[in-house]
PDB file of C-alpha atoms in Angstrom:
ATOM      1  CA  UNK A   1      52.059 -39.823  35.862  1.00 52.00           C
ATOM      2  CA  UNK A   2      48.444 -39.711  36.287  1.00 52.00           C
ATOM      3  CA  UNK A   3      46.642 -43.399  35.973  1.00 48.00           C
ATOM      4  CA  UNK A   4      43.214 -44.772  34.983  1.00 46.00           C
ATOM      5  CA  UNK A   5      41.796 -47.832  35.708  1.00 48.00           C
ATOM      6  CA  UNK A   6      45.477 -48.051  36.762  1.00 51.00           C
ATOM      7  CA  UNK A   7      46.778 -47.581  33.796  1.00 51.00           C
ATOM      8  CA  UNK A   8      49.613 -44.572  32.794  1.00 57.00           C
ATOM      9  CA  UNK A   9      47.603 -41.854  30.742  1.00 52.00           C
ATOM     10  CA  UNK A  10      49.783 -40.381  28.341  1.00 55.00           C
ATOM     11  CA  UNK A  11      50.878 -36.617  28.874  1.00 56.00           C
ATOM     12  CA  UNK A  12      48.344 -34.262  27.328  1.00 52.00           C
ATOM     13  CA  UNK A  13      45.772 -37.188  27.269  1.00 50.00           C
ATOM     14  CA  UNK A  14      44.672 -36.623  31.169  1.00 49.00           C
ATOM     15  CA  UNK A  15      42.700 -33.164  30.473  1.00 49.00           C
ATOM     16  CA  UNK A  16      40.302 -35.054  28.061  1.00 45.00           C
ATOM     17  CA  UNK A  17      36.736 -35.008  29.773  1.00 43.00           C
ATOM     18  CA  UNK A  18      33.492 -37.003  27.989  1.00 41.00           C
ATOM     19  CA  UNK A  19      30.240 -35.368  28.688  1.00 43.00           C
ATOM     20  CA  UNK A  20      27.374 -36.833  27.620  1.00 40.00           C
ATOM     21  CA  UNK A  21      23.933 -34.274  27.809  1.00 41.00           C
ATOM     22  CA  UNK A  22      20.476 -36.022  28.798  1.00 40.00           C
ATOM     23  CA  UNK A  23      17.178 -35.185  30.670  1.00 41.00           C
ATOM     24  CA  UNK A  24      14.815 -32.873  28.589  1.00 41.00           C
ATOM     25  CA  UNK A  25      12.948 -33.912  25.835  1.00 42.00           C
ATOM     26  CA  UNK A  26      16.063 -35.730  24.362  1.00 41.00           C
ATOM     27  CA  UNK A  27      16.030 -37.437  27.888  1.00 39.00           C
ATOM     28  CA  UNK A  28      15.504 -41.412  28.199  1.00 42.00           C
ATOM     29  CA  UNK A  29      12.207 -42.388  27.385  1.00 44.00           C
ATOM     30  CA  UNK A  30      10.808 -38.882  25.985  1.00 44.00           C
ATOM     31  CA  UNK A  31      10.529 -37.773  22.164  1.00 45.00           C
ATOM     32  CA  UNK A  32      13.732 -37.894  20.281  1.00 45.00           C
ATOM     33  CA  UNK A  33      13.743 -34.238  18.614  1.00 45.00           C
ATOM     34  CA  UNK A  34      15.724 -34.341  15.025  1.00 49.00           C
ATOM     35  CA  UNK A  35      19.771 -33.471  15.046  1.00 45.00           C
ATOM     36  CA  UNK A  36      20.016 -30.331  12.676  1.00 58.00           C
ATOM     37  CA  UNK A  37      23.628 -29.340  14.146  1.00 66.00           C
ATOM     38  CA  UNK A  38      26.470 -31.871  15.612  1.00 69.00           C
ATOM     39  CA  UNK A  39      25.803 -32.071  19.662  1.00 78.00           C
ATOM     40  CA  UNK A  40      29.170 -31.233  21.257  1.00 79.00           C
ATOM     41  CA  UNK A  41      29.926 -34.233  23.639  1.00 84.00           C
ATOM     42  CA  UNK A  42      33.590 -34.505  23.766  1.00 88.00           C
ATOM     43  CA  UNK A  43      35.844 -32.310  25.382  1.00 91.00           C
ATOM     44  CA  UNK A  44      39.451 -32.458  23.821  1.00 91.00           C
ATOM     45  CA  UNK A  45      40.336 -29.730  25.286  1.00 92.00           C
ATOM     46  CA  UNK A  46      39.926 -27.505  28.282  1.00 94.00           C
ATOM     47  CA  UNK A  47      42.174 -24.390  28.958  1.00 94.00           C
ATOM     48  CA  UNK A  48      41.807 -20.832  29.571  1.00 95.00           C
ATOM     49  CA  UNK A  49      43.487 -19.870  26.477  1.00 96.00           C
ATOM     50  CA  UNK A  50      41.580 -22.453  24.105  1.00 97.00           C
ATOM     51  CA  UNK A  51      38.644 -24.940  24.551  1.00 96.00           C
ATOM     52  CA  UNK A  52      38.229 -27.973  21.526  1.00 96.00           C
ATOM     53  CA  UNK A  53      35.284 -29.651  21.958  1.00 94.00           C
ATOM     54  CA  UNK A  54      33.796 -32.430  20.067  1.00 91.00           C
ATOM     55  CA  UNK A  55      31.321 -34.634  18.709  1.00 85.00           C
ATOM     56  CA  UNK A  56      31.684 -38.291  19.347  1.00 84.00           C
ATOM     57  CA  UNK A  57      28.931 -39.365  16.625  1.00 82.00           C
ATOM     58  CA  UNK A  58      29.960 -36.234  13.515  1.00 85.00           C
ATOM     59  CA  UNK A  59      33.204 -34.989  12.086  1.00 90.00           C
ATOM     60  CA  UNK A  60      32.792 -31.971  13.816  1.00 92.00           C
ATOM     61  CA  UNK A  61      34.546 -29.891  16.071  1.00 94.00           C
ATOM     62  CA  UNK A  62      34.411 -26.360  17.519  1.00 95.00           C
ATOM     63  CA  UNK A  63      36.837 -24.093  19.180  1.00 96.00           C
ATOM     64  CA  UNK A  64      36.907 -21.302  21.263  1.00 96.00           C
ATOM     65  CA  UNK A  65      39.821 -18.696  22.265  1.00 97.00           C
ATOM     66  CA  UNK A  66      43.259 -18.807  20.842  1.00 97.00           C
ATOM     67  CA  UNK A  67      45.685 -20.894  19.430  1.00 96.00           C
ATOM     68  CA  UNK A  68      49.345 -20.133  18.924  1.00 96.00           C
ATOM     69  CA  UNK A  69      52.461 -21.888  19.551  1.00 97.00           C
ATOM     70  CA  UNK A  70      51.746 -22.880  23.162  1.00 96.00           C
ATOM     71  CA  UNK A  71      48.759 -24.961  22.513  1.00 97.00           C
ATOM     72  CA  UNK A  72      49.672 -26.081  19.079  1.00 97.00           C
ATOM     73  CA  UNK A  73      50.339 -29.494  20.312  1.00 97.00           C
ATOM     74  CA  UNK A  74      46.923 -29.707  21.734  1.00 96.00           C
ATOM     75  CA  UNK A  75      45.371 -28.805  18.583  1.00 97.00           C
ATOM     76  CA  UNK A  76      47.352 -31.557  16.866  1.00 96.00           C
ATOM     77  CA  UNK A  77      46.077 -33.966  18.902  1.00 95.00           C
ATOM     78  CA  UNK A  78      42.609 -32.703  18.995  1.00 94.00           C
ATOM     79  CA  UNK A  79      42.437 -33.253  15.295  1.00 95.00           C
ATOM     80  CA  UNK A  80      43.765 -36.753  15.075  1.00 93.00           C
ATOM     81  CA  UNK A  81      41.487 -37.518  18.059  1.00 91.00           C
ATOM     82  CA  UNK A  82      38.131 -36.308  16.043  1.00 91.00           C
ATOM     83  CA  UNK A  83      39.852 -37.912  12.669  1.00 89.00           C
ATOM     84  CA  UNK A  84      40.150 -41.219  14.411  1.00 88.00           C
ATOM     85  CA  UNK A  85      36.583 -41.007  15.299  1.00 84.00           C
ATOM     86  CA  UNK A  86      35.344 -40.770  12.105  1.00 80.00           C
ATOM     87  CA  UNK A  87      35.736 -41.574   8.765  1.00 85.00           C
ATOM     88  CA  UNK A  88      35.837 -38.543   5.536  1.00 90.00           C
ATOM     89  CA  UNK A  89      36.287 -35.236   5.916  1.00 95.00           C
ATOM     90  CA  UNK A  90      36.777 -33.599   9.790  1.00 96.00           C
ATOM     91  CA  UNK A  91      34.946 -29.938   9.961  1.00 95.00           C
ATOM     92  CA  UNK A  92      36.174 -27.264  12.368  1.00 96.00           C
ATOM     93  CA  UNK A  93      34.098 -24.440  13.359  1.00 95.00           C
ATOM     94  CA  UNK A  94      35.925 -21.294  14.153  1.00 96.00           C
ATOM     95  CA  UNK A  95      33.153 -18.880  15.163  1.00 93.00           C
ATOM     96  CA  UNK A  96      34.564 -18.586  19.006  1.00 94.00           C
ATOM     97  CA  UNK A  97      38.527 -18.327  17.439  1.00 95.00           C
ATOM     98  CA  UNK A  98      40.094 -14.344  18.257  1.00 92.00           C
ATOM     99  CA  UNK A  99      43.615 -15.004  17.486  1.00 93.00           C
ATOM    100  CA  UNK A 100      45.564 -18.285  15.601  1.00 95.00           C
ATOM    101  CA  UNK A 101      49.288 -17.545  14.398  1.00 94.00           C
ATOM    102  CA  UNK A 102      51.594 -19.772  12.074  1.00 94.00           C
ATOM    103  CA  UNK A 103      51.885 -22.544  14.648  1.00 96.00           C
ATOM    104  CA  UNK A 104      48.145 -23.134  14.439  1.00 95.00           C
ATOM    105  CA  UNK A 105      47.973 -22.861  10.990  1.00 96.00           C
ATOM    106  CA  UNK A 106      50.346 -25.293  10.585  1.00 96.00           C
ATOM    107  CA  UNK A 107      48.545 -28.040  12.372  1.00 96.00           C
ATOM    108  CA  UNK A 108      45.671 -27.568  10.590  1.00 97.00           C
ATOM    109  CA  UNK A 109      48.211 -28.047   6.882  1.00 97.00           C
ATOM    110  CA  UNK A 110      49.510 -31.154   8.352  1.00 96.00           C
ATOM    111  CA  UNK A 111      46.237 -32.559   9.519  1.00 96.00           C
ATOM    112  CA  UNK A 112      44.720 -31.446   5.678  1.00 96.00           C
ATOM    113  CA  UNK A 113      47.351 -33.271   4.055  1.00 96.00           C
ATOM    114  CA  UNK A 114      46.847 -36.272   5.969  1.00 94.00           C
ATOM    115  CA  UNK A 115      43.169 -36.385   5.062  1.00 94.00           C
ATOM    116  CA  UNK A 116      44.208 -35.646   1.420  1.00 95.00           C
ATOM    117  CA  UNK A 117      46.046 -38.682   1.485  1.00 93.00           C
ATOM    118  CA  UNK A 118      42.831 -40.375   2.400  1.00 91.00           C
ATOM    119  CA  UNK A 119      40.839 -38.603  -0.003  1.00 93.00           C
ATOM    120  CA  UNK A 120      39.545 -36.222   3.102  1.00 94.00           C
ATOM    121  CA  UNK A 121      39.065 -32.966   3.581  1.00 96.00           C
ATOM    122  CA  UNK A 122      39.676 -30.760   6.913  1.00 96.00           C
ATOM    123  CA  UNK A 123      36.900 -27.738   5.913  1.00 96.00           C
ATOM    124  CA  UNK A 124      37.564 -25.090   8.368  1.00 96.00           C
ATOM    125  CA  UNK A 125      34.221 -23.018   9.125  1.00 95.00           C
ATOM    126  CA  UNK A 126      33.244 -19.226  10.170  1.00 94.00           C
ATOM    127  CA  UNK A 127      36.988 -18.314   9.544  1.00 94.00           C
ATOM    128  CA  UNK A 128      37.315 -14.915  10.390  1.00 92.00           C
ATOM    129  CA  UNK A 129      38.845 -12.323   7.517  1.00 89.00           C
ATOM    130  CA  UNK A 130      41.915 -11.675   9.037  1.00 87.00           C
ATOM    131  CA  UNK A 131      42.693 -15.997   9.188  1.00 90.00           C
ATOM    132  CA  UNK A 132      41.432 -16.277   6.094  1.00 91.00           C
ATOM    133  CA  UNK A 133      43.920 -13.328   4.902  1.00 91.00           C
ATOM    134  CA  UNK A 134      46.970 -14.764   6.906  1.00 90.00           C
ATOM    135  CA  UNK A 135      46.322 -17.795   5.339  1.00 93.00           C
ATOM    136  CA  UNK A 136      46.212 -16.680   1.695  1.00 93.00           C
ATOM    137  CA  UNK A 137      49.182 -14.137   2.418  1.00 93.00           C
ATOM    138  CA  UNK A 138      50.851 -17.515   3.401  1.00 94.00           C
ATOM    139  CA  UNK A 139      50.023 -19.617  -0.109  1.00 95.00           C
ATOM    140  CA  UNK A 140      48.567 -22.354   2.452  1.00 94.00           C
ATOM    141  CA  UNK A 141      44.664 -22.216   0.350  1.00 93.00           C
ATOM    142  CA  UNK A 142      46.556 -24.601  -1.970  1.00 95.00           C
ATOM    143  CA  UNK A 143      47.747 -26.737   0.736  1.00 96.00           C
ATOM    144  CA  UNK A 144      45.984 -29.920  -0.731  1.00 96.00           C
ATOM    145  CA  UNK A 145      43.085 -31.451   1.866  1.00 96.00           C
ATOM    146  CA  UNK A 146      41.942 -27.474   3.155  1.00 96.00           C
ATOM    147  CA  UNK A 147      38.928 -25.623   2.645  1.00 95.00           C
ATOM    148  CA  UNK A 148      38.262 -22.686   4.231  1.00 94.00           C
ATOM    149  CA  UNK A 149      34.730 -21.380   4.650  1.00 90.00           C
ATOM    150  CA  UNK A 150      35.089 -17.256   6.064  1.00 85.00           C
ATOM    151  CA  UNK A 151      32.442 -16.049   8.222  1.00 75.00           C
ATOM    152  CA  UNK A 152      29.686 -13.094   6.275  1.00 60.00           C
ATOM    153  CA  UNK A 153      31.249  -9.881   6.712  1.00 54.00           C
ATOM    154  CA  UNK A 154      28.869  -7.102   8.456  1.00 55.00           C
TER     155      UNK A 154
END
């Protein structure tokens, strides 16, 4: 088991990676320029099928690739990482997402119901029109806690 500090990271934990960005004009010392979008700092996540990064200071996070039943755990965790991090709802941006199936969909359920229970919401973002039909098809809209936001069609 892999150790920090000497201590045993728990399995799944040892892929998480904190970058922080500096130098340019947000650099030390230079003009801070205003935050209009969350600024990705936390990396939950780092595969070649999916990437969940976050933002240590908003309840945002954004993915990128696919999730289905061999990352689903990941995604679980992901979530309760960002919802631990913050308080309210947790927002997921799905712009970079090709491909989620049941197992996915399910985390997110669990994770909105968990925020329900703490008045919360999990608002999913930019999901796609085939998602957003899966998930409907499904009955889980009504899943108390989720709001899903689709993308514009073309």
């Amino acid at each position: 088991m892999p150790t920090v500090g000497g201590a045993p990271v728990p399995k799944g934990e040892e892929r998480m990676t904190v970058w922080r960005i500096t130098g340019g004009e947000g650099g030390p010392g230079g003009p801070r320029p205003e935050r209009t979008a969350p600024r990705y700092d936390v990396v939950e996540l780092d595969t070649p099928l999916l990437r969940i990064e976050g933002a240590a200071d908003a309840p945002w996070l954004r993915m990128s690739g696919e999730v289905d039943v061999s990352n689903a755990d990941d995604l679980k965790r992901a979530l309760r990482a960002a919802r631990a991090r913050v308080d309210g709802d947790l927002h997921v941006d799905l712009t970079g997402v090709d491909f989620i199936d049941v197992a996915g969909l399910r985390a997110f359920t669990v994770e909105a119901r968990d925020l329900a229970g703490r008045e919360g919401l999990l608002v999913l973002h930019s999901v796609s029109a085939h998602i957003d039909k899966l998930v409907r098809l499904i009955g889980w809209d009504a899943v108390p806690g989720l709001e899903l936001h689709c993308r514009v069609r073309p």
